[in-house]
Coordinates of C-alpha atoms in Angstrom, one line a residue:
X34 CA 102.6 165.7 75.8
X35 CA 100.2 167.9 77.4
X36 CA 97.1 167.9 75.4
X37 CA 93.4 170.6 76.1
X38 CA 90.5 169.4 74.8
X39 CA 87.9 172.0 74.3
X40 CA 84.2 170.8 74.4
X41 CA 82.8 167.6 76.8
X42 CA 80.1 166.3 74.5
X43 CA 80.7 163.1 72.6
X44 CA 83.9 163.9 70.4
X45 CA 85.3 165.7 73.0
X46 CA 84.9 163.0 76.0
X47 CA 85.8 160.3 73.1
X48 CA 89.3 162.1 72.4
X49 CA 89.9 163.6 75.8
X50 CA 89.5 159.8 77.2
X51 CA 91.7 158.0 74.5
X52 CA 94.6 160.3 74.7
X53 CA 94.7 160.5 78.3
X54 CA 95.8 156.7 78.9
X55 CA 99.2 158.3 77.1
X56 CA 99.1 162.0 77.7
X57 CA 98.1 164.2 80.4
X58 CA 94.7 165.9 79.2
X59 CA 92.8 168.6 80.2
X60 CA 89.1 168.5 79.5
X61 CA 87.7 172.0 79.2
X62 CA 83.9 173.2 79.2
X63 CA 81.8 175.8 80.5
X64 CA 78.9 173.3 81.9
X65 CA 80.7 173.2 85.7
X66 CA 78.0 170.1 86.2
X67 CA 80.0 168.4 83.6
X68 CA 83.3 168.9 84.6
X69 CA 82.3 167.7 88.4
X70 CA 80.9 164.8 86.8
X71 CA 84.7 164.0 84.6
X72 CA 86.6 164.8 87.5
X73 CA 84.3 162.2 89.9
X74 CA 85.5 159.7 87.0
X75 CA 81.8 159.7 85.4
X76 CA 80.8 160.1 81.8
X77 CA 78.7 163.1 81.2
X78 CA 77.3 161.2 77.9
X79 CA 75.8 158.2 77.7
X80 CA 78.9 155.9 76.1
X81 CA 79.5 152.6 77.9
X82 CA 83.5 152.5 76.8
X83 CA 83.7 156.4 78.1
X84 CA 82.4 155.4 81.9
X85 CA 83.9 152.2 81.7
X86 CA 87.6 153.9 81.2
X87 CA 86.5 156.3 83.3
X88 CA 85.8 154.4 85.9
X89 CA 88.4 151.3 85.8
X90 CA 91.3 152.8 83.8
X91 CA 94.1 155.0 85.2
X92 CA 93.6 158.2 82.9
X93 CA 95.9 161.4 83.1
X94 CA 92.7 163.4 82.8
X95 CA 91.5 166.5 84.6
X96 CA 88.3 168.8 83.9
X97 CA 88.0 172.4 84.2
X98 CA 86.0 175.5 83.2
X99 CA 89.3 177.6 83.2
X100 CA 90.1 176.9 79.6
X101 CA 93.2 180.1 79.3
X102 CA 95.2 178.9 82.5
X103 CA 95.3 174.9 80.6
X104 CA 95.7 176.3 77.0
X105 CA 99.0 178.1 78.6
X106 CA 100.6 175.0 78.9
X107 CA 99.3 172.7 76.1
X108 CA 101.3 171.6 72.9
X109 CA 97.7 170.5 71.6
X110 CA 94.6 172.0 71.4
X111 CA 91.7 169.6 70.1
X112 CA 89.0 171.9 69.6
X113 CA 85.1 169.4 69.9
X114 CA 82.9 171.9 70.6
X115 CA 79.3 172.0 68.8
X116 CA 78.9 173.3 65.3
X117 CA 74.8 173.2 65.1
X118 CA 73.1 173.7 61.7
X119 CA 71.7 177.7 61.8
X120 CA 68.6 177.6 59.4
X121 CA 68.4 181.2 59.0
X122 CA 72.1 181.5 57.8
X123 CA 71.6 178.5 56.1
X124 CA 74.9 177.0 57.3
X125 CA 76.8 176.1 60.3
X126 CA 77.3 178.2 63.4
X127 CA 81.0 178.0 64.3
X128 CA 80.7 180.6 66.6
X129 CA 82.1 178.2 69.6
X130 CA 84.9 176.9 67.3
X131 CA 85.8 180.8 66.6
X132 CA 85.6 181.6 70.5
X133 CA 88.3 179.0 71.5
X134 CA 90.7 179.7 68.6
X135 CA 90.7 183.4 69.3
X136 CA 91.2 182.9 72.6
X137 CA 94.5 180.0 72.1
X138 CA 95.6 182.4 69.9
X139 CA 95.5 185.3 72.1
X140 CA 96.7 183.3 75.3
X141 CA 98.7 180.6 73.2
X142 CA 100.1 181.3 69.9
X143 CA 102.2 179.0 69.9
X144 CA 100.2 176.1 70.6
X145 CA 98.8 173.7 67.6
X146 CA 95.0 174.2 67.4
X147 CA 93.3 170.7 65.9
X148 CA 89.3 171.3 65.4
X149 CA 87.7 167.9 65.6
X150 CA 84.5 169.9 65.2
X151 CA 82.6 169.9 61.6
X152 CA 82.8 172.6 59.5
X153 CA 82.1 174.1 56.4
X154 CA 84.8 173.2 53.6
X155 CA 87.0 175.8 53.3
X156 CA 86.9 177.1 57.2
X157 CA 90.5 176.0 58.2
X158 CA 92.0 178.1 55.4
X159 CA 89.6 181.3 56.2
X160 CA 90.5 181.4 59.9
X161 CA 94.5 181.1 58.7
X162 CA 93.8 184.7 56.6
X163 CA 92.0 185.8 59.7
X164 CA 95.1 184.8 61.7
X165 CA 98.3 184.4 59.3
X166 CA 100.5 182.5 61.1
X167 CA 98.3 180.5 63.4
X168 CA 98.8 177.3 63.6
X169 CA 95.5 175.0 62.9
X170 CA 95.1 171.7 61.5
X171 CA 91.8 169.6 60.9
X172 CA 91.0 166.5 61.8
X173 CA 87.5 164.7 61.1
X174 CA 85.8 162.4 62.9
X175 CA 83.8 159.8 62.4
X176 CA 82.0 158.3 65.7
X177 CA 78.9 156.9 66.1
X178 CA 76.3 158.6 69.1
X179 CA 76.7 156.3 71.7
X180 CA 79.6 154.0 70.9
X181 CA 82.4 157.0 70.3
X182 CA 85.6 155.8 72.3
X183 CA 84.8 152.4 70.8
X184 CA 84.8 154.5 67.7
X185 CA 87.9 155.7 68.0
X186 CA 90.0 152.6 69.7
X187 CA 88.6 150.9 66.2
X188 CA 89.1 153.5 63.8
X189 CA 88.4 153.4 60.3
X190 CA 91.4 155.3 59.2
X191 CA 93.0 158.5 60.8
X192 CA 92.8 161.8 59.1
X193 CA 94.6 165.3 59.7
X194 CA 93.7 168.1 56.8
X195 CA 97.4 170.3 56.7
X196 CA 96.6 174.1 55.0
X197 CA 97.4 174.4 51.7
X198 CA 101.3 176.1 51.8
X199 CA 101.4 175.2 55.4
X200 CA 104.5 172.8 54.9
X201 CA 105.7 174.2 58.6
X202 CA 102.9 172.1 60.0
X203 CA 103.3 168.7 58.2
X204 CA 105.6 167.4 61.1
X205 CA 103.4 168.5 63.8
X206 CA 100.0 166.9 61.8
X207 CA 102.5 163.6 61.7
X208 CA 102.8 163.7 65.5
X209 CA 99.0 164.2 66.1
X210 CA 98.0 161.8 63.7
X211 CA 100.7 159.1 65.5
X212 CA 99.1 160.0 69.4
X213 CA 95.6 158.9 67.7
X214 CA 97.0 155.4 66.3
X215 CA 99.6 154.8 69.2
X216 CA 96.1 155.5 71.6
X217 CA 94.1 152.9 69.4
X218 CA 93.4 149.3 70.2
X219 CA 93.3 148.5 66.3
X220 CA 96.7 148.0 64.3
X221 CA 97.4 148.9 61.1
X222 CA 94.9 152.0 60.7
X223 CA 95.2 153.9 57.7
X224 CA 96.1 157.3 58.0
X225 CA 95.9 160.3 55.6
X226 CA 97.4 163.7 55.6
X227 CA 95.7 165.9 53.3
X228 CA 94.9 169.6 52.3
X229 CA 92.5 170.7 55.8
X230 CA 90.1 172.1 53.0
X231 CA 90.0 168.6 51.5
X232 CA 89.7 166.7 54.9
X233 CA 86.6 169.0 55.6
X234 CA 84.7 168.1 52.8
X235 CA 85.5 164.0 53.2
X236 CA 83.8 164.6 56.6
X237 CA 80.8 166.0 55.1
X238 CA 80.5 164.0 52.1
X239 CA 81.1 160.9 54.1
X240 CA 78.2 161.4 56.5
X241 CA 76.4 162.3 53.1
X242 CA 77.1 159.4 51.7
X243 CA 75.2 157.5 54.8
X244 CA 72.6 160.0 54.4
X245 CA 72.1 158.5 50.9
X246 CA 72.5 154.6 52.2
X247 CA 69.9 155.0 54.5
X248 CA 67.2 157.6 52.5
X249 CA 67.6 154.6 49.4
X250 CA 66.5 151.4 51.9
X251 CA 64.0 153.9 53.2
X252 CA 62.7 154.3 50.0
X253 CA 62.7 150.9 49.1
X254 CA 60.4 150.2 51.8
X255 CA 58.4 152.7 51.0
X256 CA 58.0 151.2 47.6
X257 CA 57.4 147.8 49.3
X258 CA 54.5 149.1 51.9
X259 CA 52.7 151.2 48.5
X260 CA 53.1 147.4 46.3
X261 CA 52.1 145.7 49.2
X262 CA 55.3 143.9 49.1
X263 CA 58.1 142.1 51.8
X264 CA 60.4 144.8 52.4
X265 CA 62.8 142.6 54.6
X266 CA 62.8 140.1 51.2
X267 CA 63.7 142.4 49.0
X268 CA 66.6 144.2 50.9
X269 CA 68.4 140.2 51.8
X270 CA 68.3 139.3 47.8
X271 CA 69.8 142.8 47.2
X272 CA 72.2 143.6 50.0
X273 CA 73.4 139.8 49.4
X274 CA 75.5 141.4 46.8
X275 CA 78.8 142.3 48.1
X276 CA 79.6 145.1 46.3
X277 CA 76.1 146.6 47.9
X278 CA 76.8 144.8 51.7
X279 CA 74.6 144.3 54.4
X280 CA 74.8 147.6 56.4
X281 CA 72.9 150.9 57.2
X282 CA 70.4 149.0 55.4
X283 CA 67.5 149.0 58.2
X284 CA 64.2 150.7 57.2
X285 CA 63.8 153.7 59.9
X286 CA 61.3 157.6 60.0
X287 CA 64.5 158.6 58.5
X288 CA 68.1 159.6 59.7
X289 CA 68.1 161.1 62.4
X290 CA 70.4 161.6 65.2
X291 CA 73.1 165.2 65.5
X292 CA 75.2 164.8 62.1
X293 CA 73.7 163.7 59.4
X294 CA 70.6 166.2 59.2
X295 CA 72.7 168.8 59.8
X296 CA 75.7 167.6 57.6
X297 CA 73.5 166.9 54.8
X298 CA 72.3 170.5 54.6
X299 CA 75.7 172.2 55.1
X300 CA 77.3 170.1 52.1
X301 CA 73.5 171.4 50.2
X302 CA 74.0 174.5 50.8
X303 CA 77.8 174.3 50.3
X304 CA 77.0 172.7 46.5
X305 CA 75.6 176.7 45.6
X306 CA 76.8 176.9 41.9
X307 CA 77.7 173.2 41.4
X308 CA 75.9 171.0 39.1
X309 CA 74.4 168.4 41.3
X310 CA 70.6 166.8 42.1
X311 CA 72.1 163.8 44.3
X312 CA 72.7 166.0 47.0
X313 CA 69.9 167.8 47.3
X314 CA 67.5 164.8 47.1
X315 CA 69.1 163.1 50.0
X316 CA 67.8 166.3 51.9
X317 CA 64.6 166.3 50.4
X318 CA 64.2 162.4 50.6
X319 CA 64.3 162.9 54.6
X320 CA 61.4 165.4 54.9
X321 CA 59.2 163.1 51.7
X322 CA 60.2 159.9 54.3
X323 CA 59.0 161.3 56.9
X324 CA 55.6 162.7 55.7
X325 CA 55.3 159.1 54.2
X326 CA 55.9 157.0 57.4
X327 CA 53.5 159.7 59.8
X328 CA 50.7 159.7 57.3

């Protein structure tokens, strides 16, 4: 299987490395610096399981800025390329994830297009009226900064979104979603084919739902430090309960990091015309943290 993966940052160095010990993989970006660095079999993030493969595992993995020459020959196209928060739009910019689909498309048609990127809920099934025909699956991920090939050699379950009336595609969403588990070191990972419009929102209501974890023990310690109470007392006798668990349960300025701000407010801003107040105060609980912790 030959196998492009667009974008060098985390997702795309964490899917680029874990399908190349099976495939041969082409990692493309426009940063030559970073493609030197792949190609000298070092990580161009900082992920200890990325340089480690990188440097001690025989990988079928070659960098390049010339993104149309590999997209000629790839069966797969993983699309990883940055989807920042634009505050002025008040809603993702896609506009990398729209300049590598129209150009597979144009160079390509034939090959399957996967975005690992996040998007808005609903993207996958605009771009197919854009293209009819095209052939574009989703498939979320969910890596932690730092630790993302670990991330994905222990998934937590393996998702690919299908397009609504895109039955053509189901066989070709089974053969992605089987690369990811055959790469993994983890047996017996679920994995879930859904609608793509359905597998966009999990991704952003998941990382929500963290958003929410961590903006409730923040609060909790800012009761604690207004009471003049043990915040590290409190959160034992009530993450002791096992249907609450003792996780993302650490007292921080707030979340932080590339996804969750930025997920947060795209699922906000996506909630326009839905009755909803959780959502919006996990946003707003991040700015009233902060204030609270720099006063």
């Amino acid at each position: 299987m030959k196998i492009t993966v667009a974008g060098a940052g985390y997702v795309g160095m964490a899917n680029a490395v874990l399908l190349s010990q099976r495939h041969e993989v082409y990692a493309v970006d426009l940063d030559s610096n970073k493609v030197d660095m792949i190609n000298n079999r070092r990580s161009p993030v900082q992920d200890p399981e990325i340089q480690e493969y990188l440097a001690e595992k025989d990988l079928k993995l070659t960098a390049t800025t010339d993104g149309v020459s590999v997209f000629r020959e790839s069966d797969y196209v993983v699309i990883s390329t940055p989807t920042d928060y634009d505050p002025d739009r008040d809603c993702f910019d896609t506009s990398s994830v729209d300049a590598v689909i129209r150009t597979v498309i144009s160079c390509a048609p034939d090959a399957v297009i996967v975005i690992k990127s996040t998007i808005p809920s609903g993207y996958t099934k605009r771009k197919l009226r854009e293209y009819p025909g095209a052939n574009i699956l989703f498939s979320p991920e969910f890596l932690r900064e730092g630790r993302a090939l670990l991330d994905n050699l222990y998934p937590s379950r393996i998702i690919v979104g299908v397009p609504e009336g895109r039955t053509d595609l189901v066989p070709a969403a089974k053969v992605f979603a089987e690369i990811l588990r055959e790469s993994a070191l983890k047996e017996d990972v679920p994995v879930l084919l859904i609608n793509s419009t359905e597998a966009e929102a999990v991704k952003l209501f998941s990382n929500t739902y963290l958003a929410l974890r961590v903006s409730f023990f923040n609060e909790l310690d800012t009761y604690a430090e207004t009471k003049g109470l043990d915040a590290k007392q409190i959160i034992e006798g009530v993450c002791l309960d096992p249907r609450i668990g003792s996780y993302y349960n650490n007292p921080s300025f707030g979340y932080g990091g590339y996804c969750l701000p930025k997920d947060t407010r795209q699922l906000l801003s996506s909630c326009q015309g839905v009755p909803q107040k959780i959502m919006r105060a996990v946003v707003e609980a991040n700015t009233i943290r902060k204030a609270f912790v720099a006063e």
